């Protein structure tokens, strides 16, 4: 058996919290171009995009990406920096030559700090490191598309479960209208719970989606951060975060 690929460590899309899909101002679906030379990973990403109600197209190399940019006219691009024929920075330069304001989300190797710096310096709008969660990619794309003015205003609704709201763009969280201050990891954990309301999520699922296996081997990190969230979300209020013994955790509106 060969070494696991990035796609092997990315699980399938889960059902997000109900909300209207992003669409263009004319009402047609948002278009996203996915550029990656690993077919399975490209398919997973395009599947996540389509699950959001958007149109997706894939390209396996830089030349195909440039051609697709002219024909498909995407509203955003997910672009791997390492491609077989040209690097992602050159692809970015060519795409921006025809579409100057095109939002681009780079995919980089976790240990490639130089790639991340080069991508942002070259004009990339954001990046995620491999392996990553599909929720993170979709959330970052939503933010890029909205900030670029390529989506209709009604899609700006925050995630809402009961009296708890989370704005993925401003990263503001409120319970009962009262602001809740969260660390970056607490925010990602709450976002995952809120995108799956009333669904029991196992520790393994949470580790995969929030920590992407990068948790130093400490399996109790989920319990620890759940306790942090409870102190901030549930303290002095009817609880929303519940432990299902032997199964995992679930977020549901307070009684």
Short mmCIF file of C-alpha atoms in Angstrom, two decimals:
data_model
loop_
_atom_site.label_atom_id
_atom_site.label_comp_id
_atom_site.label_asym_id
_atom_site.label_seq_id
_atom_site.Cartn_x
_atom_site.Cartn_y
_atom_site.Cartn_z
CA UNK A 1 0.00 0.00 0.00
CA UNK A 2 1.40 3.40 -1.00
CA UNK A 3 1.75 6.46 1.16
CA UNK A 4 -1.52 8.31 1.78
CA UNK A 5 -2.23 11.25 -0.46
CA UNK A 6 -3.76 14.54 0.63
CA UNK A 7 -7.11 13.33 -0.67
CA UNK A 8 -6.93 10.24 1.56
CA UNK A 9 -6.99 12.50 4.61
CA UNK A 10 -9.99 14.59 3.53
CA UNK A 11 -13.39 13.15 4.33
CA UNK A 12 -16.64 13.77 2.52
CA UNK A 13 -18.79 16.85 2.82
CA UNK A 14 -21.22 17.04 5.74
CA UNK A 15 -24.61 18.70 5.64
CA UNK A 16 -24.20 22.42 6.41
CA UNK A 17 -26.63 24.50 8.39
CA UNK A 18 -29.58 25.60 6.27
CA UNK A 19 -28.90 28.90 4.50
CA UNK A 20 -29.38 30.36 1.01
CA UNK A 21 -26.64 29.51 -1.48
CA UNK A 22 -24.43 32.26 -2.85
CA UNK A 23 -25.44 33.40 -6.30
CA UNK A 24 -24.29 36.04 -8.75
CA UNK A 25 -26.12 39.38 -8.75
CA UNK A 26 -28.07 38.17 -11.81
CA UNK A 27 -29.27 35.11 -9.87
CA UNK A 28 -27.11 32.51 -11.64
CA UNK A 29 -24.90 30.17 -9.56
CA UNK A 30 -21.44 31.28 -8.47
CA UNK A 31 -18.68 29.66 -10.56
CA UNK A 32 -15.52 28.19 -9.02
CA UNK A 33 -12.53 26.83 -10.91
CA UNK A 34 -10.56 24.10 -9.06
CA UNK A 35 -6.96 23.62 -10.22
CA UNK A 36 -5.09 20.59 -8.85
CA UNK A 37 -3.19 17.78 -10.54
CA UNK A 38 -4.40 15.13 -8.08
CA UNK A 39 -7.69 13.89 -9.60
CA UNK A 40 -9.25 12.62 -6.37
CA UNK A 41 -8.54 15.84 -4.52
CA UNK A 42 -9.84 17.96 -7.40
CA UNK A 43 -13.04 15.89 -7.46
CA UNK A 44 -13.54 16.23 -3.69
CA UNK A 45 -13.12 19.99 -3.92
CA UNK A 46 -15.47 20.33 -6.87
CA UNK A 47 -18.01 18.12 -5.06
CA UNK A 48 -17.86 20.46 -2.04
CA UNK A 49 -18.37 23.44 -4.35
CA UNK A 50 -21.39 21.84 -6.05
CA UNK A 51 -22.81 20.88 -2.66
CA UNK A 52 -23.00 24.61 -1.93
CA UNK A 53 -25.17 25.06 -5.02
CA UNK A 54 -22.33 26.56 -7.09
CA UNK A 55 -21.02 25.56 -10.53
CA UNK A 56 -17.58 23.96 -10.60
CA UNK A 57 -14.99 23.12 -13.21
CA UNK A 58 -11.62 21.43 -12.73
CA UNK A 59 -8.22 21.75 -14.42
CA UNK A 60 -5.26 19.42 -13.88
CA UNK A 61 -2.47 21.78 -14.98
CA UNK A 62 -1.70 25.43 -15.51
CA UNK A 63 -2.39 25.56 -19.23
CA UNK A 64 -5.82 23.98 -18.77
CA UNK A 65 -6.53 26.43 -15.94
CA UNK A 66 -5.77 29.44 -18.15
CA UNK A 67 -8.01 28.07 -20.91
CA UNK A 68 -10.80 27.39 -18.42
CA UNK A 69 -10.44 30.90 -17.04
CA UNK A 70 -11.20 32.35 -20.48
CA UNK A 71 -14.10 30.02 -21.23
CA UNK A 72 -15.68 29.36 -17.81
CA UNK A 73 -15.12 32.89 -16.43
CA UNK A 74 -15.06 31.83 -12.76
CA UNK A 75 -15.96 34.01 -9.79
CA UNK A 76 -13.16 32.43 -7.72
CA UNK A 77 -10.29 29.96 -8.19
CA UNK A 78 -8.91 27.28 -5.88
CA UNK A 79 -5.32 26.98 -7.10
CA UNK A 80 -2.60 24.48 -6.13
CA UNK A 81 0.82 26.13 -6.13
CA UNK A 82 2.58 22.95 -7.34
CA UNK A 83 1.45 22.01 -10.87
CA UNK A 84 3.18 19.80 -13.47
CA UNK A 85 3.64 22.37 -16.24
CA UNK A 86 3.90 25.75 -14.48
CA UNK A 87 3.64 26.88 -10.89
CA UNK A 88 0.51 28.42 -9.45
CA UNK A 89 2.10 31.87 -9.30
CA UNK A 90 2.43 31.93 -13.09
CA UNK A 91 -1.15 30.69 -13.45
CA UNK A 92 -2.27 33.49 -11.15
CA UNK A 93 -0.39 36.05 -13.24
CA UNK A 94 -2.03 34.85 -16.48
CA UNK A 95 -5.53 34.63 -15.00
CA UNK A 96 -5.26 38.10 -13.50
CA UNK A 97 -4.06 39.43 -16.84
CA UNK A 98 -7.59 38.87 -18.16
CA UNK A 99 -9.55 39.08 -14.89
CA UNK A 100 -7.71 41.58 -12.64
CA UNK A 101 -10.04 41.23 -9.63
CA UNK A 102 -10.46 37.45 -9.71
CA UNK A 103 -10.32 36.04 -6.11
CA UNK A 104 -7.76 33.24 -5.74
CA UNK A 105 -7.42 30.77 -2.86
CA UNK A 106 -4.04 28.98 -2.89
CA UNK A 107 -3.49 25.39 -1.77
CA UNK A 108 -0.01 24.91 -0.26
CA UNK A 109 1.98 22.22 1.51
CA UNK A 110 1.81 22.55 5.30
CA UNK A 111 5.58 22.94 5.66
CA UNK A 112 6.05 25.29 2.71
CA UNK A 113 6.23 28.71 4.38
CA UNK A 114 8.03 30.11 1.33
CA UNK A 115 5.13 29.10 -0.94
CA UNK A 116 2.61 30.80 1.31
CA UNK A 117 4.59 34.02 1.44
CA UNK A 118 5.20 33.95 -2.31
CA UNK A 119 1.52 33.32 -3.02
CA UNK A 120 0.29 36.22 -0.92
CA UNK A 121 3.04 38.51 -2.21
CA UNK A 122 2.09 37.62 -5.79
CA UNK A 123 -1.50 38.68 -5.16
CA UNK A 124 -3.22 35.57 -3.85
CA UNK A 125 -6.17 36.51 -1.65
CA UNK A 126 -5.90 33.66 0.85
CA UNK A 127 -4.46 30.17 1.29
CA UNK A 128 -5.11 26.87 3.05
CA UNK A 129 -2.50 24.27 3.85
CA UNK A 130 -2.75 20.58 3.00
CA UNK A 131 -4.33 18.54 4.47
CA UNK A 132 -7.38 20.72 5.02
CA UNK A 133 -11.09 20.37 5.74
CA UNK A 134 -13.57 20.92 2.94
CA UNK A 135 -15.61 23.17 5.27
CA UNK A 136 -12.61 25.45 5.66
CA UNK A 137 -12.11 25.75 1.90
CA UNK A 138 -15.80 26.50 1.29
CA UNK A 139 -15.94 29.02 4.14
CA UNK A 140 -12.88 30.87 2.84
CA UNK A 141 -14.30 30.86 -0.69
CA UNK A 142 -17.58 32.31 0.55
CA UNK A 143 -15.67 35.12 2.23
CA UNK A 144 -13.54 35.87 -0.83
CA UNK A 145 -16.52 35.85 -3.19
CA UNK A 146 -18.60 38.15 -1.02
CA UNK A 147 -15.76 40.59 -0.36
CA UNK A 148 -15.10 40.76 -4.10
CA UNK A 149 -18.73 41.76 -4.69
CA UNK A 150 -19.39 38.74 -6.91
CA UNK A 151 -22.40 37.47 -4.95
CA UNK A 152 -25.85 38.84 -4.21
CA UNK A 153 -26.36 40.48 -0.82
CA UNK A 154 -28.92 38.01 0.66
CA UNK A 155 -26.16 35.39 1.02
CA UNK A 156 -24.56 37.43 3.81
CA UNK A 157 -26.71 35.74 6.47
CA UNK A 158 -24.72 34.32 9.39
CA UNK A 159 -24.94 30.75 10.64
CA UNK A 160 -27.77 30.61 13.17
CA UNK A 161 -28.76 27.91 15.67
CA UNK A 162 -31.35 29.02 18.22
CA UNK A 163 -30.14 32.30 19.72
CA UNK A 164 -26.53 31.63 18.69
CA UNK A 165 -25.16 33.33 15.56
CA UNK A 166 -21.76 33.12 13.84
CA UNK A 167 -20.66 35.42 11.01
CA UNK A 168 -18.03 33.64 8.92
CA UNK A 169 -16.76 36.86 7.33
CA UNK A 170 -16.43 39.13 10.35
CA UNK A 171 -15.81 36.14 12.67
CA UNK A 172 -18.26 37.63 15.16
CA UNK A 173 -20.17 35.30 17.48
CA UNK A 174 -23.20 36.27 19.56
CA UNK A 175 -25.50 34.43 21.89
CA UNK A 176 -28.76 36.16 22.64
CA UNK A 177 -27.30 39.28 21.05
CA UNK A 178 -24.34 39.32 23.45
CA UNK A 179 -20.86 39.17 21.81
CA UNK A 180 -18.77 36.07 22.56
CA UNK A 181 -14.98 36.30 22.20
CA UNK A 182 -13.38 33.12 20.83
CA UNK A 183 -9.85 32.06 19.93
CA UNK A 184 -9.20 30.93 16.34
CA UNK A 185 -9.48 27.23 17.27
CA UNK A 186 -12.61 27.76 19.36
CA UNK A 187 -14.16 29.59 16.39
CA UNK A 188 -13.39 26.72 13.98
CA UNK A 189 -14.81 24.18 16.43
CA UNK A 190 -18.01 26.17 16.92
CA UNK A 191 -18.34 26.74 13.17
CA UNK A 192 -18.15 22.98 12.56
CA UNK A 193 -20.77 22.31 15.25
CA UNK A 194 -23.05 25.03 13.84
CA UNK A 195 -22.74 23.73 10.29
CA UNK A 196 -24.03 20.40 11.62
CA UNK A 197 -26.79 21.31 14.11
CA UNK A 198 -28.58 18.45 15.88
CA UNK A 199 -26.06 16.00 14.43
CA UNK A 200 -23.90 13.92 16.76
CA UNK A 201 -20.24 14.40 15.79
CA UNK A 202 -17.61 11.94 16.98
CA UNK A 203 -14.24 12.98 18.39
CA UNK A 204 -12.60 11.50 15.28
CA UNK A 205 -14.76 13.62 12.97
CA UNK A 206 -14.03 16.76 14.97
CA UNK A 207 -10.28 16.07 15.02
CA UNK A 208 -10.32 15.56 11.26
CA UNK A 209 -12.32 18.67 10.41
CA UNK A 210 -11.00 21.16 13.00
CA UNK A 211 -7.43 20.03 13.61
CA UNK A 212 -6.76 18.22 10.29
CA UNK A 213 -4.83 15.55 12.22
CA UNK A 214 -2.42 18.22 13.47
CA UNK A 215 -3.13 17.86 17.20
CA UNK A 216 0.15 16.47 18.55
CA UNK A 217 -1.34 13.07 19.33
CA UNK A 218 -3.37 14.39 22.27
CA UNK A 219 -6.75 12.76 21.83
CA UNK A 220 -8.24 14.74 24.73
CA UNK A 221 -7.84 18.03 22.83
CA UNK A 222 -11.48 17.80 21.71
CA UNK A 223 -12.75 17.43 25.29
CA UNK A 224 -10.56 20.35 26.32
CA UNK A 225 -11.85 22.72 23.63
CA UNK A 226 -15.45 21.61 24.12
CA UNK A 227 -15.05 22.65 27.76
CA UNK A 228 -13.63 26.02 26.65
CA UNK A 229 -16.62 26.57 24.36
CA UNK A 230 -19.11 25.61 27.05
CA UNK A 231 -17.65 28.20 29.41
CA UNK A 232 -18.14 30.89 26.79
CA UNK A 233 -21.33 29.76 25.05
CA UNK A 234 -23.34 28.00 27.76
CA UNK A 235 -22.18 29.63 31.02
CA UNK A 236 -25.20 31.06 32.85
CA UNK A 237 -27.53 30.08 29.99
CA UNK A 238 -29.54 27.00 28.99
CA UNK A 239 -26.94 24.61 27.47
CA UNK A 240 -26.60 24.12 23.73
CA UNK A 241 -23.54 21.83 23.60
CA UNK A 242 -24.32 18.31 24.77
CA UNK A 243 -22.19 15.19 25.32
CA UNK A 244 -23.61 11.96 23.92
CA UNK A 245 -21.81 9.33 25.98
CA UNK A 246 -19.79 6.99 23.79
CA UNK A 247 -20.83 8.81 20.62
CA UNK A 248 -19.56 12.40 20.62
CA UNK A 249 -21.03 15.89 20.87
CA UNK A 250 -24.08 17.66 19.49
CA UNK A 251 -25.12 21.32 19.25
CA UNK A 252 -28.83 22.07 19.35
CA UNK A 253 -31.03 25.04 20.27
CA UNK A 254 -31.55 25.48 23.99
CA UNK A 255 -34.83 24.28 25.47
#
